[in-house]
Tab-separated table of C-alpha atoms and ligand atoms in Angstrom:
chain	number	residue	atom	x	y	z
T	192	UNK	CA	-14.177	71.473	-103.687
T	193	UNK	CA	-11.864	69.301	-106.455
T	194	UNK	CA	-12.187	65.933	-106.956
T	195	UNK	CA	-9.565	64.313	-109.365
T	196	UNK	CA	-6.463	61.747	-109.472
T	197	UNK	CA	-3.260	62.290	-106.850
T	198	UNK	CA	-1.430	60.534	-109.945
T	199	UNK	CA	-3.018	62.778	-112.836
T	200	UNK	CA	-3.250	65.821	-112.387
T	201	UNK	CA	-4.160	67.058	-115.596
T	202	UNK	CA	-8.003	66.516	-115.273
T	203	UNK	CA	-10.584	67.430	-112.641
T	204	UNK	CA	-14.246	68.173	-111.819
T	205	UNK	CA	-14.832	71.044	-109.329
T	206	UNK	CA	-17.757	71.084	-107.304
T	207	UNK	CA	-19.057	74.534	-106.550
T	208	UNK	CA	-21.460	75.119	-103.712
T	209	UNK	CA	-24.178	77.730	-103.792
T	210	UNK	CA	-23.165	78.415	-107.614
T	211	UNK	CA	-25.392	78.412	-110.907
T	212	UNK	CA	-24.989	78.782	-114.346
T	213	UNK	CA	-24.435	82.449	-113.731
T	214	UNK	CA	-20.723	81.281	-113.206
T	215	UNK	CA	-20.483	78.140	-114.442
T	216	UNK	CA	-21.120	78.806	-118.157
T	217	UNK	CA	-19.122	81.751	-117.630
T	218	UNK	CA	-16.022	79.831	-116.428
T	219	UNK	CA	-16.699	77.226	-119.216
T	220	UNK	CA	-16.245	79.985	-121.682
T	221	UNK	CA	-12.982	81.400	-120.625
T	222	UNK	CA	-11.749	78.107	-119.936
T	223	UNK	CA	-12.689	76.976	-123.457
T	224	UNK	CA	-10.966	79.796	-124.751
T	225	UNK	CA	-7.305	78.982	-123.007
T	226	UNK	CA	-5.190	76.902	-125.260
T	227	UNK	CA	-4.267	74.416	-122.324
T	228	UNK	CA	-7.936	73.024	-121.772
T	229	UNK	CA	-8.597	69.956	-123.539
T	230	UNK	CA	-11.813	69.875	-122.548
T	231	UNK	CA	-14.423	72.054	-120.431
T	232	UNK	CA	-18.030	71.552	-119.474
T	233	UNK	CA	-20.317	71.959	-116.592
T	234	UNK	CA	-23.779	69.944	-115.628
T	235	UNK	CA	-25.945	70.539	-112.511
T	236	UNK	CA	-26.337	67.595	-110.929
T	237	UNK	CA	-29.783	68.159	-109.863
T	238	UNK	CA	-32.122	71.380	-110.036
T	239	UNK	CA	-32.897	71.201	-106.845
T	240	UNK	CA	-29.351	70.996	-105.307
T	241	UNK	CA	-27.588	74.286	-105.148
T	242	UNK	CA	-24.413	73.052	-106.816
T	243	UNK	CA	-22.434	72.699	-110.194
T	244	UNK	CA	-19.925	70.558	-111.679
T	245	UNK	CA	-16.795	71.881	-113.617
T	246	UNK	CA	-15.143	69.415	-115.744
T	247	UNK	CA	-11.639	70.478	-116.554
T	248	UNK	CA	-8.831	68.023	-118.765
T	249	UNK	CA	-5.821	69.904	-119.695
T	250	UNK	CA	-3.288	68.826	-122.114
T	251	UNK	CA	-0.909	68.887	-119.289
T	252	UNK	CA	-0.751	71.402	-116.924
T	253	UNK	CA	-2.588	70.926	-113.588
T	254	UNK	CA	-6.378	71.349	-113.847
T	255	UNK	CA	-6.530	73.423	-110.492
T	256	UNK	CA	-4.195	75.987	-112.108
T	257	UNK	CA	-5.756	76.232	-115.060
T	258	UNK	CA	-9.289	76.528	-113.409
T	259	UNK	CA	-7.293	79.481	-111.173
T	260	UNK	CA	-6.016	81.257	-114.266
T	261	UNK	CA	-9.258	81.285	-115.750
T	262	UNK	CA	-11.075	82.694	-112.711
T	263	UNK	CA	-8.369	85.266	-112.534
T	264	UNK	CA	-8.968	86.097	-116.389
T	265	UNK	CA	-12.664	86.333	-115.845
T	266	UNK	CA	-12.256	89.085	-112.886
T	267	UNK	CA	-10.109	90.854	-115.044
T	268	UNK	CA	-12.500	90.884	-117.510
T	269	UNK	CA	-15.209	92.055	-115.654
T	270	UNK	CA	-12.973	95.019	-114.271
T	271	UNK	CA	-12.269	96.053	-117.752
T	272	UNK	CA	-16.325	95.455	-118.664
T	273	UNK	CA	-16.869	97.727	-115.491
T	274	UNK	CA	-14.246	100.315	-115.992
T	275	UNK	CA	-15.577	100.709	-119.869
T	276	UNK	CA	-19.145	100.893	-119.057
T	277	UNK	CA	-18.212	103.762	-116.006
T	278	UNK	CA	-16.454	105.429	-119.062
T	279	UNK	CA	-19.361	105.333	-121.496
T	280	UNK	CA	-21.861	106.658	-118.780
T	281	UNK	CA	-19.682	109.367	-117.891
T	282	UNK	CA	-19.651	110.332	-121.725
T	283	UNK	CA	-22.724	110.066	-121.982
T	284	UNK	CA	-24.173	112.144	-119.645
T	285	UNK	CA	-21.593	114.587	-119.982
T	286	UNK	CA	-22.819	115.053	-123.560
T	287	UNK	CA	-25.889	114.794	-122.605
T	288	UNK	CA	-25.625	117.773	-120.353
T	289	UNK	CA	-23.488	119.490	-122.779
T	290	UNK	CA	-26.845	119.555	-125.094
T	291	UNK	CA	-29.189	120.635	-122.384
T	292	UNK	CA	-26.925	123.779	-122.222
T	293	UNK	CA	-27.302	124.156	-125.887
T	294	UNK	CA	-30.897	123.977	-125.564
T	295	UNK	CA	-31.037	126.664	-122.664
T	296	UNK	CA	-28.746	129.146	-125.060
T	297	UNK	CA	-31.074	129.249	-127.951
S	162	UNK	CA	3.025	111.030	-153.436
S	163	UNK	CA	5.017	109.482	-150.722
S	164	UNK	CA	2.499	109.698	-148.047
S	165	UNK	CA	0.034	107.499	-150.228
S	166	UNK	CA	2.616	105.032	-150.949
S	167	UNK	CA	3.379	103.929	-147.418
S	168	UNK	CA	0.125	104.114	-146.792
S	169	UNK	CA	-0.639	101.577	-149.443
S	170	UNK	CA	2.256	99.560	-148.592
S	171	UNK	CA	0.388	98.967	-144.994
S	172	UNK	CA	-2.534	97.915	-146.200
S	173	UNK	CA	-0.643	94.961	-148.200
S	174	UNK	CA	1.228	94.299	-145.312
S	175	UNK	CA	-2.300	93.879	-143.262
S	176	UNK	CA	-3.646	91.627	-146.135
S	177	UNK	CA	-0.261	89.544	-145.828
S	178	UNK	CA	-1.032	88.861	-142.332
S	179	UNK	CA	-4.318	88.236	-142.789
S	180	UNK	CA	-4.581	85.648	-145.595
S	181	UNK	CA	-1.830	83.367	-143.089
S	182	UNK	CA	-5.175	82.991	-140.768
S	183	UNK	CA	-8.226	84.046	-141.872
S	184	UNK	CA	-10.907	81.398	-142.216
S	185	UNK	CA	-13.342	80.460	-145.248
S	186	UNK	CA	-15.889	82.954	-145.461
S	187	UNK	CA	-18.649	80.425	-144.821
S	188	UNK	CA	-16.722	79.781	-141.594
S	189	UNK	CA	-15.742	83.069	-140.751
S	190	UNK	CA	-20.020	83.665	-140.946
S	191	UNK	CA	-20.642	80.437	-139.003
S	192	UNK	CA	-18.246	81.874	-136.438
S	193	UNK	CA	-19.614	85.354	-135.911
S	194	UNK	CA	-23.140	85.231	-137.330
S	195	UNK	CA	-26.248	83.684	-136.047
S	196	UNK	CA	-28.386	83.179	-139.214
S	197	UNK	CA	-32.127	83.054	-139.315
S	198	UNK	CA	-33.884	81.014	-141.824
S	199	UNK	CA	-37.551	81.090	-142.021
S	200	UNK	CA	-37.833	77.577	-140.521
S	201	UNK	CA	-35.338	78.062	-137.741
S	202	UNK	CA	-32.107	79.576	-137.118
S	203	UNK	CA	-28.702	77.710	-137.690
S	204	UNK	CA	-25.213	78.048	-136.382
S	205	UNK	CA	-26.580	79.050	-132.832
S	206	UNK	CA	-23.619	77.311	-130.782
S	207	UNK	CA	-20.414	78.694	-132.415
S	208	UNK	CA	-17.285	77.730	-131.268
S	209	UNK	CA	-15.888	78.386	-128.133
S	210	UNK	CA	-13.223	75.424	-128.059
S	211	UNK	CA	-9.985	77.775	-128.432
S	212	UNK	CA	-8.244	75.179	-130.656
S	213	UNK	CA	-11.701	74.554	-133.332
S	214	UNK	CA	-9.374	75.786	-136.213
S	215	UNK	CA	-6.217	74.988	-135.693
S	216	UNK	CA	-6.144	73.310	-138.150
S	217	UNK	CA	-5.771	75.674	-140.461
S	218	UNK	CA	-3.709	77.666	-138.733
S	219	UNK	CA	-6.581	79.732	-137.383
S	220	UNK	CA	-6.339	80.703	-133.194
S	221	UNK	CA	-10.073	80.905	-131.882
S	222	UNK	CA	-8.739	81.790	-128.570
S	223	UNK	CA	-9.445	84.770	-126.614
S	224	UNK	CA	-6.871	86.425	-124.353
S	225	UNK	CA	-7.512	88.806	-121.681
S	226	UNK	CA	-5.682	91.556	-124.132
S	227	UNK	CA	-7.615	90.750	-127.066
S	228	UNK	CA	-11.211	91.068	-125.084
S	229	UNK	CA	-10.228	94.324	-123.561
S	230	UNK	CA	-9.277	95.468	-126.767
S	231	UNK	CA	-12.803	94.539	-128.963
S	232	UNK	CA	-14.415	95.356	-126.116
S	233	UNK	CA	-17.263	98.104	-126.183
S	234	UNK	CA	-19.690	99.748	-124.616
S	235	UNK	CA	-21.897	102.070	-125.742
S	236	UNK	CA	-24.822	104.276	-124.421
S	237	UNK	CA	-28.090	104.604	-125.866
S	238	UNK	CA	-30.821	105.793	-123.496
S	239	UNK	CA	-30.333	106.708	-119.780
S	240	UNK	CA	-32.871	107.848	-118.109
S	241	UNK	CA	-33.683	107.643	-114.215
S	242	UNK	CA	-34.950	104.628	-114.567
S	243	UNK	CA	-33.973	102.630	-117.347
S	244	UNK	CA	-30.907	102.074	-119.671
S	245	UNK	CA	-29.780	100.689	-123.157
S	246	UNK	CA	-26.582	100.180	-124.246
S	247	UNK	CA	-24.941	97.815	-126.706
S	248	UNK	CA	-22.065	95.660	-125.521
S	249	UNK	CA	-19.990	95.020	-128.354
S	250	UNK	CA	-17.254	91.941	-128.090
S	251	UNK	CA	-18.509	89.600	-125.457
S	252	UNK	CA	-20.019	85.837	-125.246
S	253	UNK	CA	-23.261	85.627	-124.551
S	254	UNK	CA	-22.407	83.387	-121.427
S	255	UNK	CA	-20.998	86.221	-119.820
S	256	UNK	CA	-23.627	88.622	-121.458
S	257	UNK	CA	-26.031	86.235	-119.328
S	258	UNK	CA	-24.301	86.197	-116.242
S	259	UNK	CA	-24.759	90.176	-115.783
S	260	UNK	CA	-28.896	89.254	-116.536
S	261	UNK	CA	-28.779	86.718	-114.586
S	262	UNK	CA	-27.357	88.465	-111.812
S	263	UNK	CA	-29.096	91.503	-112.384
S	264	UNK	CA	-32.443	89.867	-111.704
S	265	UNK	CA	-31.716	87.409	-109.215
S	266	UNK	CA	-28.307	88.628	-107.381
S	267	UNK	CA	-28.177	92.143	-106.905
S	268	UNK	CA	-29.574	93.103	-103.422
S	269	UNK	CA	-32.459	95.395	-102.423
S	270	UNK	CA	-34.703	96.455	-99.680
S	271	UNK	CA	-37.913	94.903	-99.321
S	272	UNK	CA	-40.727	94.487	-96.538
S	273	UNK	CA	-40.333	90.845	-95.191
S	274	UNK	CA	-41.811	90.901	-91.651
S	275	UNK	CA	-45.427	92.598	-91.189
S	276	UNK	CA	-46.797	92.270	-87.598
S	277	UNK	CA	-50.369	93.245	-87.706
S	278	UNK	CA	-52.185	95.124	-84.611
S	279	UNK	CA	-55.225	95.634	-86.413
S	280	UNK	CA	-56.827	94.774	-89.850
S	281	UNK	CA	-60.758	94.299	-89.869
S	282	UNK	CA	-60.641	94.957	-94.123
S	283	UNK	CA	-61.714	92.251	-96.566
S	284	UNK	CA	-58.536	91.543	-97.586
S	285	UNK	CA	-56.661	89.179	-95.968
S	286	UNK	CA	-53.169	89.422	-93.257
S	287	UNK	CA	-51.305	87.401	-95.630
S	288	UNK	CA	-52.519	88.710	-98.905
S	289	UNK	CA	-51.769	91.893	-97.681
S	290	UNK	CA	-48.310	90.881	-96.356
S	291	UNK	CA	-47.930	89.957	-99.761
S	292	UNK	CA	-48.951	93.214	-101.175
S	293	UNK	CA	-46.687	95.320	-99.101
S	294	UNK	CA	-43.611	93.115	-99.879
S	295	UNK	CA	-43.952	93.957	-103.635
S	296	UNK	CA	-43.681	97.731	-102.806
S	297	UNK	CA	-40.886	99.134	-104.466
S	298	UNK	CA	-38.756	100.971	-101.647
S	299	UNK	CA	-36.799	103.784	-102.303
S	300	UNK	CA	-33.832	102.589	-99.919
S	301	UNK	CA	-30.173	102.265	-100.855
S	302	UNK	CA	-29.698	98.365	-100.666
S	303	UNK	CA	-25.461	98.775	-100.417
S	304	UNK	CA	-25.947	101.105	-97.183
S	305	UNK	CA	-27.625	98.046	-95.160
S	306	UNK	CA	-26.451	94.577	-93.863
S	307	UNK	CA	-28.063	91.126	-94.187
S	308	UNK	CA	-30.106	90.451	-91.361
S	309	UNK	CA	-29.689	86.618	-90.291
S	310	UNK	CA	-31.747	84.200	-88.231
S	311	UNK	CA	-30.373	84.988	-85.160
S	312	UNK	CA	-29.501	88.764	-85.633
S	313	UNK	CA	-31.674	91.383	-83.301
S	314	UNK	CA	-33.234	93.868	-85.630
S	315	UNK	CA	-31.292	97.209	-85.540
S	316	UNK	CA	-30.862	100.678	-87.576
S	317	UNK	CA	-28.414	98.833	-90.013
S	318	UNK	CA	-30.646	95.778	-91.092
S	319	UNK	CA	-33.912	97.003	-91.125
S	320	UNK	CA	-36.277	99.676	-91.695
S	321	UNK	CA	-39.222	99.861	-89.985
S	322	UNK	CA	-42.622	100.836	-91.839
S	323	UNK	CA	-46.123	101.956	-90.051
S	324	UNK	CA	-49.562	102.026	-91.922
S	325	UNK	CA	-52.062	103.280	-89.667
S	326	UNK	CA	-55.551	103.954	-91.543
S	327	UNK	CA	-58.848	103.501	-90.244
S	328	UNK	CA	-62.288	104.714	-92.598
S	329	UNK	CA	-64.868	106.622	-90.168
S	330	UNK	CA	-68.558	105.019	-90.087
S	331	UNK	CA	-70.840	107.045	-92.245
S	332	UNK	CA	-67.828	107.897	-95.002
S	333	UNK	CA	-66.963	106.846	-98.540
S	334	UNK	CA	-65.043	104.254	-98.943
S	335	UNK	CA	-61.494	105.149	-99.294
S	336	UNK	CA	-58.519	103.819	-101.050
S	337	UNK	CA	-55.295	102.914	-98.881
S	338	UNK	CA	-52.137	104.081	-101.506
S	339	UNK	CA	-48.327	103.561	-100.711
S	340	UNK	CA	-48.080	107.166	-99.565
S	341	UNK	CA	-49.121	106.351	-96.653
S	342	UNK	CA	-46.578	104.334	-95.276
S	343	UNK	CA	-44.662	106.264	-92.475
S	344	UNK	CA	-41.078	105.473	-92.023
S	345	UNK	CA	-39.877	105.246	-88.739
S	346	UNK	CA	-36.483	105.934	-88.041
S	347	UNK	CA	-36.212	104.921	-84.446
S	348	UNK	CA	-37.257	102.007	-85.145
S	349	UNK	CA	-40.345	99.857	-83.708
S	350	UNK	CA	-43.192	101.585	-81.699
S	351	UNK	CA	-44.965	98.009	-80.861
S	352	UNK	CA	-44.349	96.667	-77.752
S	353	UNK	CA	-43.679	92.548	-77.231
S	354	UNK	CA	-46.108	91.576	-75.107
S	355	UNK	CA	-44.114	89.644	-72.802
S	356	UNK	CA	-41.781	92.444	-71.436
S	357	UNK	CA	-45.153	94.363	-70.727
S	358	UNK	CA	-43.981	93.964	-66.963
S	359	UNK	CA	-40.496	94.646	-67.114
S	360	UNK	CA	-39.876	98.420	-66.068
S	361	UNK	CA	-39.169	101.537	-67.699
S	362	UNK	CA	-38.215	101.568	-71.214
S	363	UNK	CA	-40.592	99.005	-73.122
S	364	UNK	CA	-39.450	96.293	-75.208
S	365	UNK	CA	-40.120	96.595	-78.781
S	366	UNK	CA	-39.511	94.423	-81.694
S	367	UNK	CA	-36.241	96.487	-82.817
S	368	UNK	CA	-33.205	97.515	-80.891
S	369	UNK	CA	-32.338	100.810	-82.779
S	370	UNK	CA	-29.459	101.870	-80.642
S	371	UNK	CA	-29.685	105.628	-82.617
S	372	UNK	CA	-32.308	107.201	-85.366
S	373	UNK	CA	-31.510	106.296	-88.608
S	374	UNK	CA	-31.768	109.747	-89.463
S	375	UNK	CA	-28.013	110.089	-88.317
S	376	UNK	CA	-26.919	107.206	-90.654
S	377	UNK	CA	-28.458	108.104	-93.807
S	378	UNK	CA	-28.656	111.583	-96.132
S	379	UNK	CA	-32.329	111.673	-97.097
S	380	UNK	CA	-35.825	110.262	-95.402
S	381	UNK	CA	-36.408	106.953	-96.638
S	382	UNK	CA	-39.804	106.323	-98.117
S	383	UNK	CA	-41.329	104.594	-101.337
S	384	UNK	CA	-40.452	105.111	-104.705
S	385	UNK	CA	-44.103	105.009	-106.375
S	386	UNK	CA	-46.331	107.026	-103.810
S	387	UNK	CA	-49.803	105.800	-105.767
S	388	UNK	CA	-49.663	102.147	-105.393
S	389	UNK	CA	-52.921	100.608	-104.071
S	390	UNK	CA	-52.649	98.378	-101.096
S	391	UNK	CA	-56.048	97.904	-100.101
S	392	UNK	CA	-59.389	99.497	-99.829
S	393	UNK	CA	-61.580	100.375	-96.503
S	394	UNK	CA	-65.116	100.280	-96.055
S	395	UNK	CA	-66.929	102.537	-93.685
S	396	UNK	CA	-65.762	101.331	-90.176
S	397	UNK	CA	-62.971	99.541	-91.286
S	398	UNK	CA	-59.042	99.756	-90.323
S	399	UNK	CA	-55.596	98.572	-90.782
S	400	UNK	CA	-52.472	99.083	-88.107
S	401	UNK	CA	-49.938	97.137	-88.638
S	402	UNK	CA	-46.031	97.762	-88.950
S	403	UNK	CA	-44.022	96.373	-91.946
S	404	UNK	CA	-39.634	95.265	-91.290
S	405	UNK	CA	-37.779	95.657	-94.440
S	406	UNK	CA	-34.517	93.738	-94.851
S	407	UNK	CA	-31.832	93.087	-97.208
S	408	UNK	CA	-32.374	90.294	-99.777
S	409	UNK	CA	-31.686	89.457	-103.271
S	410	UNK	CA	-34.424	88.018	-106.202
S	411	UNK	CA	-33.143	84.757	-105.829
S	412	UNK	CA	-35.016	83.736	-102.301
S	413	UNK	CA	-37.921	86.015	-103.385
S	414	UNK	CA	-38.730	88.140	-106.423
S	415	UNK	CA	-39.387	91.057	-103.969
S	416	UNK	CA	-35.926	91.660	-103.534
S	417	UNK	CA	-35.247	91.686	-107.681
S	418	UNK	CA	-33.968	95.401	-108.454
S	419	UNK	CA	-34.694	95.202	-111.987
S	420	UNK	CA	-38.644	95.338	-113.301
S	421	UNK	CA	-36.636	93.201	-115.931
S	422	UNK	CA	-32.973	92.939	-117.799
S	423	UNK	CA	-32.548	91.672	-121.033
S	424	UNK	CA	-30.687	91.882	-124.065
S	425	UNK	CA	-31.187	91.419	-128.055
S	426	UNK	CA	-28.198	90.697	-130.519
S	427	UNK	CA	-27.595	93.180	-133.116
S	428	UNK	CA	-29.663	92.353	-136.220
S	429	UNK	CA	-28.266	92.351	-139.424
S	430	UNK	CA	-30.602	92.268	-142.676
S	431	UNK	CA	-28.644	91.578	-145.774
S	432	UNK	CA	-30.199	91.534	-149.357
S	433	UNK	CA	-28.500	88.763	-150.800
S	434	UNK	CA	-29.729	89.857	-154.646
S	435	UNK	CA	-31.193	92.686	-155.906
S	436	UNK	CA	-34.611	93.476	-155.645
S	437	UNK	CA	-36.698	95.900	-157.581
S	438	UNK	CA	-39.604	97.694	-159.005
S	439	UNK	CA	-43.064	96.509	-157.530
S	440	UNK	CA	-41.619	93.571	-155.882
S	441	UNK	CA	-39.328	96.246	-154.039
S	442	UNK	CA	-42.456	98.162	-153.114
S	443	UNK	CA	-44.179	94.874	-151.760
S	444	UNK	CA	-40.997	94.144	-149.661
S	445	UNK	CA	-41.079	97.535	-148.118
S	446	UNK	CA	-45.105	97.252	-147.112
S	447	UNK	CA	-44.230	93.952	-145.972
S	448	UNK	CA	-42.097	94.475	-143.129
S	449	UNK	CA	-43.946	95.611	-140.039
S	450	UNK	CA	-41.372	97.708	-138.580
S	451	UNK	CA	-40.025	99.416	-141.885
S	452	UNK	CA	-36.667	97.711	-142.009
S	453	UNK	CA	-36.720	97.914	-145.649
S	454	UNK	CA	-36.266	101.683	-147.714
S	455	UNK	CA	-36.660	101.961	-151.394
S	456	UNK	CA	-33.980	103.934	-153.502
S	457	UNK	CA	-34.411	105.595	-156.811
S	458	UNK	CA	-32.079	104.794	-159.418
S	459	UNK	CA	-33.189	107.393	-161.521
S	460	UNK	CA	-34.988	106.633	-164.836
S	461	UNK	CA	-37.917	105.229	-163.036
S	462	UNK	CA	-35.967	102.196	-161.639
S	463	UNK	CA	-36.243	101.638	-157.722
S	464	UNK	CA	-34.458	98.942	-155.439
S	465	UNK	CA	-35.088	97.937	-152.099
S	466	UNK	CA	-32.486	99.206	-149.605
S	467	UNK	CA	-32.170	97.936	-146.007
S	468	UNK	CA	-32.378	101.051	-143.831
S	469	UNK	CA	-33.509	100.286	-140.347
S	470	UNK	CA	-31.564	96.870	-139.507
S	471	UNK	CA	-31.681	97.474	-135.870
S	472	UNK	CA	-35.745	97.419	-135.559
S	473	UNK	CA	-35.838	94.163	-136.775
S	474	UNK	CA	-37.727	92.085	-134.615
S	475	UNK	CA	-37.147	89.102	-136.635
S	476	UNK	CA	-40.808	88.227	-137.466
S	477	UNK	CA	-39.631	86.700	-140.485
S	478	UNK	CA	-42.265	88.349	-142.632
S	479	UNK	CA	-39.809	88.924	-145.217
S	480	UNK	CA	-38.275	85.503	-145.799
S	481	UNK	CA	-41.372	83.705	-146.461
S	482	UNK	CA	-42.729	83.649	-149.758
S	483	UNK	CA	-41.960	85.482	-152.775
S	484	UNK	CA	-38.365	86.824	-152.536
S	485	UNK	CA	-37.576	84.978	-149.403
S	486	UNK	CA	-34.715	83.631	-151.103
S	487	UNK	CA	-32.965	86.912	-151.376
S	488	UNK	CA	-32.605	88.108	-148.136
S	489	UNK	CA	-30.748	86.738	-145.586
S	490	UNK	CA	-31.475	87.789	-141.386
S	491	UNK	CA	-28.976	87.313	-139.249
S	492	UNK	CA	-27.768	88.366	-136.030
S	493	UNK	CA	-24.338	89.476	-134.681
S	494	UNK	CA	-22.927	86.519	-132.258
S	495	UNK	CA	-20.953	89.153	-129.776
S	496	UNK	CA	-23.028	92.170	-130.286
S	497	UNK	CA	-25.799	92.448	-127.497
S	498	UNK	CA	-28.721	95.443	-126.816
S	499	UNK	CA	-28.831	95.530	-123.278
S	500	UNK	CA	-31.665	96.870	-121.453
S	501	UNK	CA	-31.999	97.317	-117.796
S	502	UNK	CA	-35.691	98.545	-116.242
S	503	UNK	CA	-34.688	99.738	-112.578
S	504	UNK	CA	-37.603	99.232	-109.948
S	505	UNK	CA	-36.357	102.654	-108.491
S	506	UNK	CA	-33.777	101.592	-105.606
S	507	UNK	CA	-31.064	102.158	-107.532
S	508	UNK	CA	-30.453	103.730	-111.016
S	509	UNK	CA	-29.734	101.365	-113.680
S	510	UNK	CA	-26.204	102.296	-114.462
S	511	UNK	CA	-25.480	101.583	-110.655
S	512	UNK	CA	-27.400	98.199	-110.606
S	513	UNK	CA	-25.075	97.101	-113.993
S	514	UNK	CA	-21.766	98.144	-112.069
S	515	UNK	CA	-23.201	96.669	-108.912
S	516	UNK	CA	-23.821	93.015	-110.940
S	517	UNK	CA	-20.395	92.765	-112.607
S	518	UNK	CA	-19.193	93.584	-109.059
S	519	UNK	CA	-21.188	90.474	-107.928
S	520	UNK	CA	-19.734	88.357	-110.735
S	521	UNK	CA	-16.291	89.556	-109.805
S	522	UNK	CA	-16.866	88.541	-106.207
S	523	UNK	CA	-17.892	84.840	-106.954
S	524	UNK	CA	-14.459	84.463	-109.076
S	525	UNK	CA	-12.637	85.327	-105.904
S	526	UNK	CA	-14.480	83.107	-104.005
S	527	UNK	CA	-13.723	80.136	-105.980
S	528	UNK	CA	-10.584	81.007	-106.429
S	529	UNK	CA	-10.149	81.424	-102.562
S	530	UNK	CA	-11.451	78.129	-102.069
S	531	UNK	CA	-9.513	76.360	-104.710
S	532	UNK	CA	-6.280	77.705	-102.985
O	644	SF4	S1	-37.900	89.490	-140.128
O	644	SF4	FE1	-39.780	90.940	-139.965
O	644	SF4	S2	-38.938	92.846	-138.706
O	644	SF4	FE2	-37.237	92.189	-139.726
O	644	SF4	S3	-36.670	92.901	-142.248
O	644	SF4	FE3	-37.816	90.967	-142.028
O	644	SF4	S4	-40.322	91.664	-141.860
O	644	SF4	FE4	-38.750	93.104	-140.902
């Protein structure tokens, strides 16, 4: 859910249910790296509520678009992490099996 | 030598480029390292804001391309149930998100409901049930669905195990191990009391439309066969049926797929000022994990060098007293040594990819909510 004003779209608070530091902190990181963002922070209003508020203030662009872009970026980053990791694991496994074969030969 | 000429020109160009937007050394150190002083670490927060150095003409933003270019993974160890790898070029917030998801949000199967038919052992029903819940099951959670409050347990969301042991009168006490849990691929064998009168096929606590043997490639069991569940004295018996369902660690730790998952930042030990002779010997002895070594300079001179910085546990022995001022302990801010210990349902490398997928799904969900 987005809380913002109708006249000024550049600042909004996004209330996300069923999420915690996991998403909010990563989103804050990505948002802070975006040059369009003037301020970004998050809070968890009460530890027993499963809800986080992410505040985004931009230099002019609509906060919602910037937020969506950030999440999109985070997704792309995750995909890259997954790809790199899978490659590294495959590499490691092939290297290991090659080594084992060498041992057999000796 | 034309080749050398071009090379040196390129170096000059690089230097010129870098000079334009390079932070002074002390800021670069603050940006990329956490410095661990004898009393407390400093520069722990780092600079997240993209415009932090705008006044100096340095861009601190990280675009996706830049991230993809710098990100690296190196596997150090990979066994059946644990993995250690270096994750380089990623912020703590993202590394921590993966860790949190691994512990609390990657699903597994665990025993959730226990139907007691008989329990005359000394261990109380609820304690026994709790112990059963914590037993790691050898079942791939990706093959099952979540079960919700009103769902009927079926072959897609429930695994049924039976435990029926008794200790005959006059014999020795026996120990009930997890290997005695027997998988029932056809579903529950206990009949519901209320439907006893209704006709031919008795109603049980599950309604499997087909045997799980047809869905799954390998038989389901428990991961470790030698977990003690209970002990029975002569004449005591346990008869029960346990239903395992899919869940996540944030609901109950029994669903956590990892024994634990953690990371530490890469240590960096720097000798700021040469340490020689006896002092070097002293320093080498001081470090409990042998980070330092001695280099022979010839003519009987000795000097301390940093040999294995990775082993540093940050005990800070070396920066206390004596030559403490000559050594600086640092941590590389974007280099994580990540370790995952799986409990056995999934191999550790699969757990990590699952965790990353879950973070992607979270993003996707919020994007669609905002659209
Ligand atoms: S902090 Fe401890 S482990 Fe690390 S180098 Fe110093 S003495 Fe060794």
